[in-house]
Short mmCIF file of C-alpha atoms and ligand atoms in Angstrom, two decimals:
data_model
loop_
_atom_site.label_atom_id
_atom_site.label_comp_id
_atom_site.label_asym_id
_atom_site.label_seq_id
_atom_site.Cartn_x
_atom_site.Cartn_y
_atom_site.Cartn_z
CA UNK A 1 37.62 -36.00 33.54
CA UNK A 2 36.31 -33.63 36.20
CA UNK A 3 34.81 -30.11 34.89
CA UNK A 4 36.89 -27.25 35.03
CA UNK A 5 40.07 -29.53 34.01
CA UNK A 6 38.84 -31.38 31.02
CA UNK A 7 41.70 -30.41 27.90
CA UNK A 8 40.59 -27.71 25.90
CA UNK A 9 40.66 -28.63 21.94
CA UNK A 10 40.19 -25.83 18.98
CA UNK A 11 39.26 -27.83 15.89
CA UNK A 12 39.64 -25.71 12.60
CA UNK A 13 38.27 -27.15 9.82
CA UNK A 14 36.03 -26.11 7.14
CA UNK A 15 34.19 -29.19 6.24
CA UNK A 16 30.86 -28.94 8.87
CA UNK A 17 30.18 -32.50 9.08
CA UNK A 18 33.86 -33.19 9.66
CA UNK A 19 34.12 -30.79 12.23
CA UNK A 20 30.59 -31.65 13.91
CA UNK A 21 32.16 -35.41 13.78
CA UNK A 22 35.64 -34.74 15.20
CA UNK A 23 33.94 -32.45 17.83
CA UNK A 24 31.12 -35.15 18.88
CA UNK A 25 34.15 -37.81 19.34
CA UNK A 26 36.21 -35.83 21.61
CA UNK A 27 33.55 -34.39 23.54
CA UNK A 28 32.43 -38.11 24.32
CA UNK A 29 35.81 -38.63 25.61
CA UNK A 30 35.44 -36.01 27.86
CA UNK A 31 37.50 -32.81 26.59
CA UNK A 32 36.01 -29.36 26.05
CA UNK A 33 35.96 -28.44 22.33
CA UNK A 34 35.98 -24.40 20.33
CA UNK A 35 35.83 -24.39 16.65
CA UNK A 36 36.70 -22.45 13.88
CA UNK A 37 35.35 -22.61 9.99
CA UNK A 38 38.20 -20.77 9.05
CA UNK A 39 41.87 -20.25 9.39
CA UNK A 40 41.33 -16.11 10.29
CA UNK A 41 38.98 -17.66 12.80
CA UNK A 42 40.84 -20.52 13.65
CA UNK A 43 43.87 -18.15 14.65
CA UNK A 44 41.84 -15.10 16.76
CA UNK A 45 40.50 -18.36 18.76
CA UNK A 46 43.59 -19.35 19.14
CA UNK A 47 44.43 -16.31 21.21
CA UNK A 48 41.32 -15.79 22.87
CA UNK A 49 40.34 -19.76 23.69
CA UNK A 50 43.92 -20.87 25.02
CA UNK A 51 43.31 -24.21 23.84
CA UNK A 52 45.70 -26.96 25.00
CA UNK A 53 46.10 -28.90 21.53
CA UNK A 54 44.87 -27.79 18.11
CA UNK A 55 43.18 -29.69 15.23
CA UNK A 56 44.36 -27.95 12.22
CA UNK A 57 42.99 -28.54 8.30
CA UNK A 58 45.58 -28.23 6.09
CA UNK A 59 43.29 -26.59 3.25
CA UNK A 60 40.89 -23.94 4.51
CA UNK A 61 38.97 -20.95 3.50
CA UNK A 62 41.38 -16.99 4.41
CA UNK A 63 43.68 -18.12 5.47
CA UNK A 64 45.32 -21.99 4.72
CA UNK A 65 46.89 -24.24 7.49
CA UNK A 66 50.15 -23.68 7.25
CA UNK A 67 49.76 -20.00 7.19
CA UNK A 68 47.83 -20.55 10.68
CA UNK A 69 50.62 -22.93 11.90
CA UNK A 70 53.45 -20.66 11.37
CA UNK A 71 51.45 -17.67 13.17
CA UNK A 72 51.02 -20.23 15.57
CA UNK A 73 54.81 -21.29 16.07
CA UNK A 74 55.60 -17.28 15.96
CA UNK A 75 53.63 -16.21 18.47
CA UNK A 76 55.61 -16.95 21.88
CA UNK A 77 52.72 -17.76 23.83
CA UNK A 78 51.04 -20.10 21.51
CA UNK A 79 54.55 -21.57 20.07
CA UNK A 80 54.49 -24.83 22.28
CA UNK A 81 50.93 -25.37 21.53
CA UNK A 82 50.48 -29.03 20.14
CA UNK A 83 48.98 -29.45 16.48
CA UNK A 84 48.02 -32.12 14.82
CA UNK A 85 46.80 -31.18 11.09
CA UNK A 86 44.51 -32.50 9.02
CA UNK A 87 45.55 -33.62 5.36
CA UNK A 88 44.20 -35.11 2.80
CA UNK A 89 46.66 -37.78 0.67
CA UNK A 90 47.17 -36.05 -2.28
CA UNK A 91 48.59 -32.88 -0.43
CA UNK A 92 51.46 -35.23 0.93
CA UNK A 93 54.46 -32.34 0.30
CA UNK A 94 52.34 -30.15 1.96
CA UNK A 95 52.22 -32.21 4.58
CA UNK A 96 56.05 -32.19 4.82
CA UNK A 97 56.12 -28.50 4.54
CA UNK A 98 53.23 -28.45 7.80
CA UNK A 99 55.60 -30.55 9.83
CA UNK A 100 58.28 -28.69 8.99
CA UNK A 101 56.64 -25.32 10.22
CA UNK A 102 56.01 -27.09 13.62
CA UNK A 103 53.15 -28.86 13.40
CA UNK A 104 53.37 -32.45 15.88
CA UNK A 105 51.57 -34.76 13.62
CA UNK A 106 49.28 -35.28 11.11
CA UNK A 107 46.33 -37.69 9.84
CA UNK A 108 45.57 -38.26 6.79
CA UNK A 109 42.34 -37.83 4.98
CA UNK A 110 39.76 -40.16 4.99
CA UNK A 111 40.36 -41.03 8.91
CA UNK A 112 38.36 -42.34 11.34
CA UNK A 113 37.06 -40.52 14.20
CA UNK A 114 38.25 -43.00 16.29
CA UNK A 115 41.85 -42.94 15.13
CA UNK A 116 41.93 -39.53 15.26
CA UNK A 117 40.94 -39.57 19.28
CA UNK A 118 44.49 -41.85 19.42
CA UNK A 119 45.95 -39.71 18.40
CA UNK A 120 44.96 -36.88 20.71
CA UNK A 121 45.58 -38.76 23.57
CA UNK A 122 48.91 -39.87 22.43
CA UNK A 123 49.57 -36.24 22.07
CA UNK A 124 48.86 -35.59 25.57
CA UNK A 125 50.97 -38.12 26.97
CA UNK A 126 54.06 -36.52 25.22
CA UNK A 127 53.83 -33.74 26.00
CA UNK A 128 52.81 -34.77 29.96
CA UNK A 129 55.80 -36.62 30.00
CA UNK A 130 57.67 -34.04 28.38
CA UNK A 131 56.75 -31.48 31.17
CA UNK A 132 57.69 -33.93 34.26
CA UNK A 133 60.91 -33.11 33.16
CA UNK A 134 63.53 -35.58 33.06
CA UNK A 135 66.59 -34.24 35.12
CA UNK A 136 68.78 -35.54 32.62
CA UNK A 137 68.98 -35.19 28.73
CA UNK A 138 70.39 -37.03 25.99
CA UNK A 139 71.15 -37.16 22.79
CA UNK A 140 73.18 -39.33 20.91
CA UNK A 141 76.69 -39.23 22.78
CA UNK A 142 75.59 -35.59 24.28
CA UNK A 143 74.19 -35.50 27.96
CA UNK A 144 73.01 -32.80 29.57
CA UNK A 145 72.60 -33.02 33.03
CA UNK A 146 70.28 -30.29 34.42
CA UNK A 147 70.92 -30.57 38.11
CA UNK A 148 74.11 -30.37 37.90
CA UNK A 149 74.38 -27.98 35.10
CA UNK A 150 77.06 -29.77 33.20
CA UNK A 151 77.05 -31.05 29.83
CA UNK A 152 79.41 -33.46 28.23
CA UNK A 153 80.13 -34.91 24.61
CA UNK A 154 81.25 -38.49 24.33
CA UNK A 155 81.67 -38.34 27.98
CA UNK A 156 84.06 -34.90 27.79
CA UNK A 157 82.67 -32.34 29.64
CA UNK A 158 81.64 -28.96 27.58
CA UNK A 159 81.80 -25.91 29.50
CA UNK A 160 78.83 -23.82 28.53
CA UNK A 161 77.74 -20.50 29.46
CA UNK A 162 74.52 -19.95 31.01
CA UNK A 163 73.02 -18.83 28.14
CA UNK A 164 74.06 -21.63 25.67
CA UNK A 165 73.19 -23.82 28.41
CA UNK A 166 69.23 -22.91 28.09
CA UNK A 167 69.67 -22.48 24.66
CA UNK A 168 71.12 -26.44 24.16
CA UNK A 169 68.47 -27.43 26.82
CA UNK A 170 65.88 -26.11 25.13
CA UNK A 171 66.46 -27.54 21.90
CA UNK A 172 67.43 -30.77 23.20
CA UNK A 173 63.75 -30.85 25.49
CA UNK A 174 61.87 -30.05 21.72
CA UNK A 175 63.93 -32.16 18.65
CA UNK A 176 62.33 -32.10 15.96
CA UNK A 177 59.85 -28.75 16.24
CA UNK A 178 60.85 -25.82 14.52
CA UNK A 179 61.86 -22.75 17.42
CA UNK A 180 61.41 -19.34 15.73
CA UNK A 181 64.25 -16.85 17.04
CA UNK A 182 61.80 -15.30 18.74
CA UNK A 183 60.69 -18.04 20.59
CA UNK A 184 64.55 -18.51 21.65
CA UNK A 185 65.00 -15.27 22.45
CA UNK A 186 62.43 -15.13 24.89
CA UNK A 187 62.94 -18.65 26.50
CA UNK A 188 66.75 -18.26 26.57
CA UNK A 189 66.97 -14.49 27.65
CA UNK A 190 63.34 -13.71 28.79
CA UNK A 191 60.65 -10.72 27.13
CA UNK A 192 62.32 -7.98 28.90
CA UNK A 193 65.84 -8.57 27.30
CA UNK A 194 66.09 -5.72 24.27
CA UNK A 195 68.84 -7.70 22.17
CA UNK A 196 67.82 -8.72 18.58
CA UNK A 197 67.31 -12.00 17.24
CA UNK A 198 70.84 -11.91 15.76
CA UNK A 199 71.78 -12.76 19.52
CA UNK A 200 70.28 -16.46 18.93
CA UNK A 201 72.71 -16.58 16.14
CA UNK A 202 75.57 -15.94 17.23
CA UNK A 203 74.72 -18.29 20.40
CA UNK A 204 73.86 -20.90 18.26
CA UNK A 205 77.22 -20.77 16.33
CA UNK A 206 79.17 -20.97 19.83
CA UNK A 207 77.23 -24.01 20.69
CA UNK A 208 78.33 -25.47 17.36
CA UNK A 209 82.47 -24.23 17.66
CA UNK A 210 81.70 -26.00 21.44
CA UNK A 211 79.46 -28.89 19.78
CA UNK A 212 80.82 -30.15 16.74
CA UNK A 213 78.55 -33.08 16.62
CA UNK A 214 75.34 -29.99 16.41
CA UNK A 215 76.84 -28.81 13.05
CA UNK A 216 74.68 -31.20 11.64
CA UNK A 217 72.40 -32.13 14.10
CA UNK A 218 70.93 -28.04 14.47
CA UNK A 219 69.35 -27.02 11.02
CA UNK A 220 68.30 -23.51 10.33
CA UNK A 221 64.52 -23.44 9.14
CA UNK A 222 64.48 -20.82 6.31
CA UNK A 223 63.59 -17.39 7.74
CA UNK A 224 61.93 -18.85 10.66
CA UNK A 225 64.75 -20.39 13.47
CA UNK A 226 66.24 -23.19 14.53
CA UNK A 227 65.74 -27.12 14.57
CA UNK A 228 67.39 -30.03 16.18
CA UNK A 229 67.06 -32.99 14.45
CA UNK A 230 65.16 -36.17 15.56
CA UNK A 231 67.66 -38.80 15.89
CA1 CA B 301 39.37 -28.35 4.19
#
Protein backbone atom coordinates (compact mmCIF):
# COMPACT_ATOMS: atom_id res chain seq x y z
CA UNK A 1 0.00 0.00 0.00
CA UNK A 2 1.45 3.26 -1.32
CA UNK A 3 1.95 6.22 1.37
CA UNK A 4 -0.53 8.75 1.55
CA UNK A 5 -3.39 5.98 0.88
CA UNK A 6 -2.58 3.34 3.37
CA UNK A 7 -6.23 2.91 5.70
CA UNK A 8 -6.12 4.84 8.66
CA UNK A 9 -6.94 2.61 11.95
CA UNK A 10 -7.69 4.24 15.64
CA UNK A 11 -7.17 1.39 18.10
CA UNK A 12 -8.68 2.20 21.63
CA UNK A 13 -7.76 0.03 24.10
CA UNK A 14 -6.44 0.27 27.48
CA UNK A 15 -4.34 -2.75 27.87
CA UNK A 16 -0.59 -1.30 26.50
CA UNK A 17 0.76 -4.49 25.40
CA UNK A 18 -2.50 -5.27 23.62
CA UNK A 19 -2.58 -2.17 21.96
CA UNK A 20 1.34 -2.06 21.15
CA UNK A 21 0.49 -5.77 19.67
CA UNK A 22 -2.62 -4.97 17.61
CA UNK A 23 -0.80 -1.77 16.40
CA UNK A 24 2.63 -3.67 15.40
CA UNK A 25 0.32 -6.28 13.32
CA UNK A 26 -1.47 -3.83 11.29
CA UNK A 27 1.26 -1.58 10.72
CA UNK A 28 3.18 -4.68 9.18
CA UNK A 29 0.34 -5.03 6.90
CA UNK A 30 0.76 -1.77 5.77
CA UNK A 31 -2.09 0.60 7.33
CA UNK A 32 -1.41 3.77 9.31
CA UNK A 33 -2.40 3.34 12.98
CA UNK A 34 -3.62 6.42 16.04
CA UNK A 35 -4.33 5.18 19.43
CA UNK A 36 -6.16 5.96 22.31
CA UNK A 37 -5.75 4.59 26.16
CA UNK A 38 -9.02 5.72 26.79
CA UNK A 39 -12.55 5.98 25.61
CA UNK A 40 -12.57 10.22 26.22
CA UNK A 41 -9.45 9.85 24.12
CA UNK A 42 -10.52 7.30 21.94
CA UNK A 43 -13.60 9.59 20.91
CA UNK A 44 -11.73 13.34 20.51
CA UNK A 45 -9.38 11.12 18.06
CA UNK A 46 -12.07 10.03 16.54
CA UNK A 47 -12.93 13.51 15.36
CA UNK A 48 -9.67 14.86 14.88
CA UNK A 49 -7.82 11.52 13.19
CA UNK A 50 -10.74 10.62 10.63
CA UNK A 51 -9.83 7.15 10.85
CA UNK A 52 -11.34 4.76 8.28
CA UNK A 53 -12.19 1.71 10.72
CA UNK A 54 -12.02 1.68 14.51
CA UNK A 55 -10.73 -0.93 17.02
CA UNK A 56 -12.88 -0.45 19.96
CA UNK A 57 -12.39 -2.23 23.72
CA UNK A 58 -15.43 -2.95 25.10
CA UNK A 59 -14.20 -2.19 28.83
CA UNK A 60 -12.09 0.95 29.18
CA UNK A 61 -11.03 3.56 31.56
CA UNK A 62 -13.83 7.36 31.28
CA UNK A 63 -15.58 6.46 29.33
CA UNK A 64 -16.63 2.44 28.35
CA UNK A 65 -17.07 1.15 24.70
CA UNK A 66 -20.34 1.29 24.18
CA UNK A 67 -20.65 4.74 25.47
CA UNK A 68 -17.88 5.60 22.67
CA UNK A 69 -19.84 3.55 20.04
CA UNK A 70 -23.08 5.24 20.43
CA UNK A 71 -21.28 8.83 20.27
CA UNK A 72 -19.85 7.30 17.42
CA UNK A 73 -23.16 6.14 15.58
CA UNK A 74 -24.66 9.78 16.69
CA UNK A 75 -22.38 11.82 15.30
CA UNK A 76 -23.34 12.13 11.42
CA UNK A 77 -19.98 12.30 10.21
CA UNK A 78 -18.50 9.47 12.06
CA UNK A 79 -21.93 7.28 11.94
CA UNK A 80 -20.77 5.00 8.93
CA UNK A 81 -17.44 4.57 10.45
CA UNK A 82 -16.68 0.71 10.72
CA UNK A 83 -16.02 -0.81 14.33
CA UNK A 84 -15.02 -3.79 15.29
CA UNK A 85 -14.90 -4.08 19.31
CA UNK A 86 -12.96 -5.82 21.43
CA UNK A 87 -14.60 -8.23 24.12
CA UNK A 88 -13.64 -10.38 26.37
CA UNK A 89 -16.01 -13.83 26.78
CA UNK A 90 -17.50 -13.28 29.85
CA UNK A 91 -18.99 -9.82 28.75
CA UNK A 92 -20.99 -11.80 25.99
CA UNK A 93 -24.53 -9.59 26.61
CA UNK A 94 -22.51 -6.78 26.37
CA UNK A 95 -21.41 -7.79 23.39
CA UNK A 96 -25.02 -8.03 22.10
CA UNK A 97 -25.81 -4.69 23.47
CA UNK A 98 -22.30 -3.26 21.34
CA UNK A 99 -23.71 -4.74 18.17
CA UNK A 100 -26.80 -3.53 18.76
CA UNK A 101 -25.55 0.19 19.15
CA UNK A 102 -23.84 -0.23 15.68
CA UNK A 103 -20.84 -1.70 16.14
CA UNK A 104 -19.81 -4.22 12.72
CA UNK A 105 -18.22 -6.99 14.56
CA UNK A 106 -16.52 -8.13 17.33
CA UNK A 107 -13.57 -10.56 18.57
CA UNK A 108 -13.45 -12.07 21.38
CA UNK A 109 -10.86 -12.00 24.07
CA UNK A 110 -7.98 -13.93 24.06
CA UNK A 111 -7.48 -13.45 20.06
CA UNK A 112 -4.77 -13.65 18.01
CA UNK A 113 -3.18 -10.85 16.34
CA UNK A 114 -3.38 -12.55 13.34
CA UNK A 115 -7.10 -13.22 13.40
CA UNK A 116 -7.76 -10.00 14.32
CA UNK A 117 -5.86 -8.56 10.92
CA UNK A 118 -8.81 -10.97 9.09
CA UNK A 119 -10.84 -9.46 10.27
CA UNK A 120 -9.86 -5.92 9.32
CA UNK A 121 -9.44 -6.75 5.97
CA UNK A 122 -12.69 -8.48 5.73
CA UNK A 123 -14.06 -5.28 6.99
CA UNK A 124 -12.68 -3.40 4.21
CA UNK A 125 -13.91 -5.47 1.56
CA UNK A 126 -17.56 -4.86 2.79
CA UNK A 127 -17.66 -1.97 2.99
CA UNK A 128 -15.57 -1.47 -0.64
CA UNK A 129 -18.09 -3.46 -2.08
CA UNK A 130 -20.72 -1.78 -0.34
CA UNK A 131 -19.65 1.65 -1.83
CA UNK A 132 -19.38 0.35 -5.66
CA UNK A 133 -22.86 0.43 -5.31
CA UNK A 134 -24.94 -2.14 -6.72
CA UNK A 135 -27.63 -0.46 -9.03
CA UNK A 136 -30.07 -2.73 -7.77
CA UNK A 137 -31.23 -3.77 -4.19
CA UNK A 138 -32.89 -6.56 -2.66
CA UNK A 139 -34.34 -7.86 -0.01
CA UNK A 140 -36.33 -10.72 0.46
CA UNK A 141 -39.27 -10.30 -2.19
CA UNK A 142 -38.52 -6.29 -2.12
CA UNK A 143 -36.34 -4.80 -5.04
CA UNK A 144 -35.31 -1.61 -5.35
CA UNK A 145 -34.08 -0.59 -8.44
CA UNK A 146 -32.02 2.66 -8.21
CA UNK A 147 -31.72 3.61 -11.83
CA UNK A 148 -34.86 3.43 -12.48
CA UNK A 149 -36.19 4.67 -9.27
CA UNK A 150 -38.88 2.10 -8.84
CA UNK A 151 -39.43 -0.26 -6.18
CA UNK A 152 -41.63 -3.28 -6.13
CA UNK A 153 -42.90 -5.95 -3.48
CA UNK A 154 -43.39 -9.50 -4.65
CA UNK A 155 -42.97 -8.13 -8.04
CA UNK A 156 -45.91 -5.20 -7.48
CA UNK A 157 -44.61 -2.04 -7.99
CA UNK A 158 -44.71 0.50 -4.78
CA UNK A 159 -44.97 3.99 -5.63
CA UNK A 160 -42.73 5.88 -3.27
CA UNK A 161 -42.07 9.41 -2.78
CA UNK A 162 -38.73 10.74 -3.12
CA UNK A 163 -38.18 10.94 0.26
CA UNK A 164 -39.24 7.37 1.35
CA UNK A 165 -37.38 6.36 -1.58
CA UNK A 166 -33.83 7.46 0.11
CA UNK A 167 -35.13 6.63 3.24
CA UNK A 168 -35.92 2.63 2.06
CA UNK A 169 -32.59 2.87 0.08
CA UNK A 170 -30.75 3.75 2.75
CA UNK A 171 -31.81 1.25 5.08
CA UNK A 172 -31.84 -1.40 2.64
CA UNK A 173 -27.78 -0.35 1.56
CA UNK A 174 -27.01 -0.74 5.76
CA UNK A 175 -29.32 -3.96 7.32
CA UNK A 176 -28.42 -4.69 10.24
CA UNK A 177 -26.59 -1.23 11.72
CA UNK A 178 -28.48 0.82 13.90
CA UNK A 179 -29.31 4.60 11.92
CA UNK A 180 -29.89 7.24 14.64
CA UNK A 181 -32.75 9.76 13.42
CA UNK A 182 -30.29 12.02 13.04
CA UNK A 183 -28.30 10.19 10.83
CA UNK A 184 -31.66 9.77 8.63
CA UNK A 185 -32.49 13.04 8.78
CA UNK A 186 -29.48 14.25 7.33
CA UNK A 187 -28.96 11.46 4.64
CA UNK A 188 -32.65 11.50 3.62
CA UNK A 189 -33.29 15.37 3.74
CA UNK A 190 -29.69 16.83 3.96
CA UNK A 191 -28.05 19.30 7.15
CA UNK A 192 -29.73 22.32 5.91
CA UNK A 193 -33.36 20.89 6.20
CA UNK A 194 -34.82 22.48 9.76
CA UNK A 195 -37.59 19.66 10.29
CA UNK A 196 -37.27 17.56 13.52
CA UNK A 197 -36.50 14.07 13.88
CA UNK A 198 -40.24 13.33 14.25
CA UNK A 199 -40.10 13.75 10.31
CA UNK A 200 -38.14 10.23 10.13
CA UNK A 201 -41.09 8.93 11.94
CA UNK A 202 -43.69 9.64 10.35
CA UNK A 203 -41.71 8.61 6.98
CA UNK A 204 -40.92 5.52 8.36
CA UNK A 205 -44.60 4.66 9.21
CA UNK A 206 -45.61 5.51 5.42
CA UNK A 207 -43.01 3.15 4.25
CA UNK A 208 -44.57 0.53 6.51
CA UNK A 209 -48.69 1.41 5.46
CA UNK A 210 -46.75 1.14 1.70
CA UNK A 211 -44.48 -1.93 2.94
CA UNK A 212 -46.26 -4.28 4.93
CA UNK A 213 -43.60 -6.85 4.78
CA UNK A 214 -41.13 -3.74 6.82
CA UNK A 215 -43.56 -3.94 9.82
CA UNK A 216 -41.40 -6.46 10.97
CA UNK A 217 -38.47 -6.28 9.09
CA UNK A 218 -37.72 -2.19 10.43
CA UNK A 219 -37.20 -2.28 14.32
CA UNK A 220 -36.99 0.85 16.32
CA UNK A 221 -33.67 0.86 18.49
CA UNK A 222 -34.77 2.32 21.89
CA UNK A 223 -34.20 6.10 21.89
CA UNK A 224 -31.67 5.90 19.26
CA UNK A 225 -33.43 5.18 15.43
CA UNK A 226 -34.10 2.79 13.18
CA UNK A 227 -32.91 -0.82 12.08
CA UNK A 228 -33.59 -3.14 9.26
CA UNK A 229 -33.14 -6.46 10.01
CA UNK A 230 -30.49 -8.88 8.56
CA UNK A 231 -32.33 -11.45 6.74
CA1 LIG B 1 -9.92 -3.15 28.54
Amino acid sequence: MAAGTAKKILIVEDEKEILDLVKMYLEKEGYRTCAALNGVDGLRQVKSEHPDLIILDLMLAEMDGLEVCKRIRTDPHTAMTPIIMLTAKAEESDMIVGLELGADDYVTKPFSPKALVARVKAMFRRVERKEEGPSRLLYGALAMDLLRHEVTASGREVPLTAKEFGLLEHLLRNPGRVLTRDVLLNVVWGYEYYGTTRTVDVHIRRLKQKIPLLNDAIVSVKSLGYKLKEL
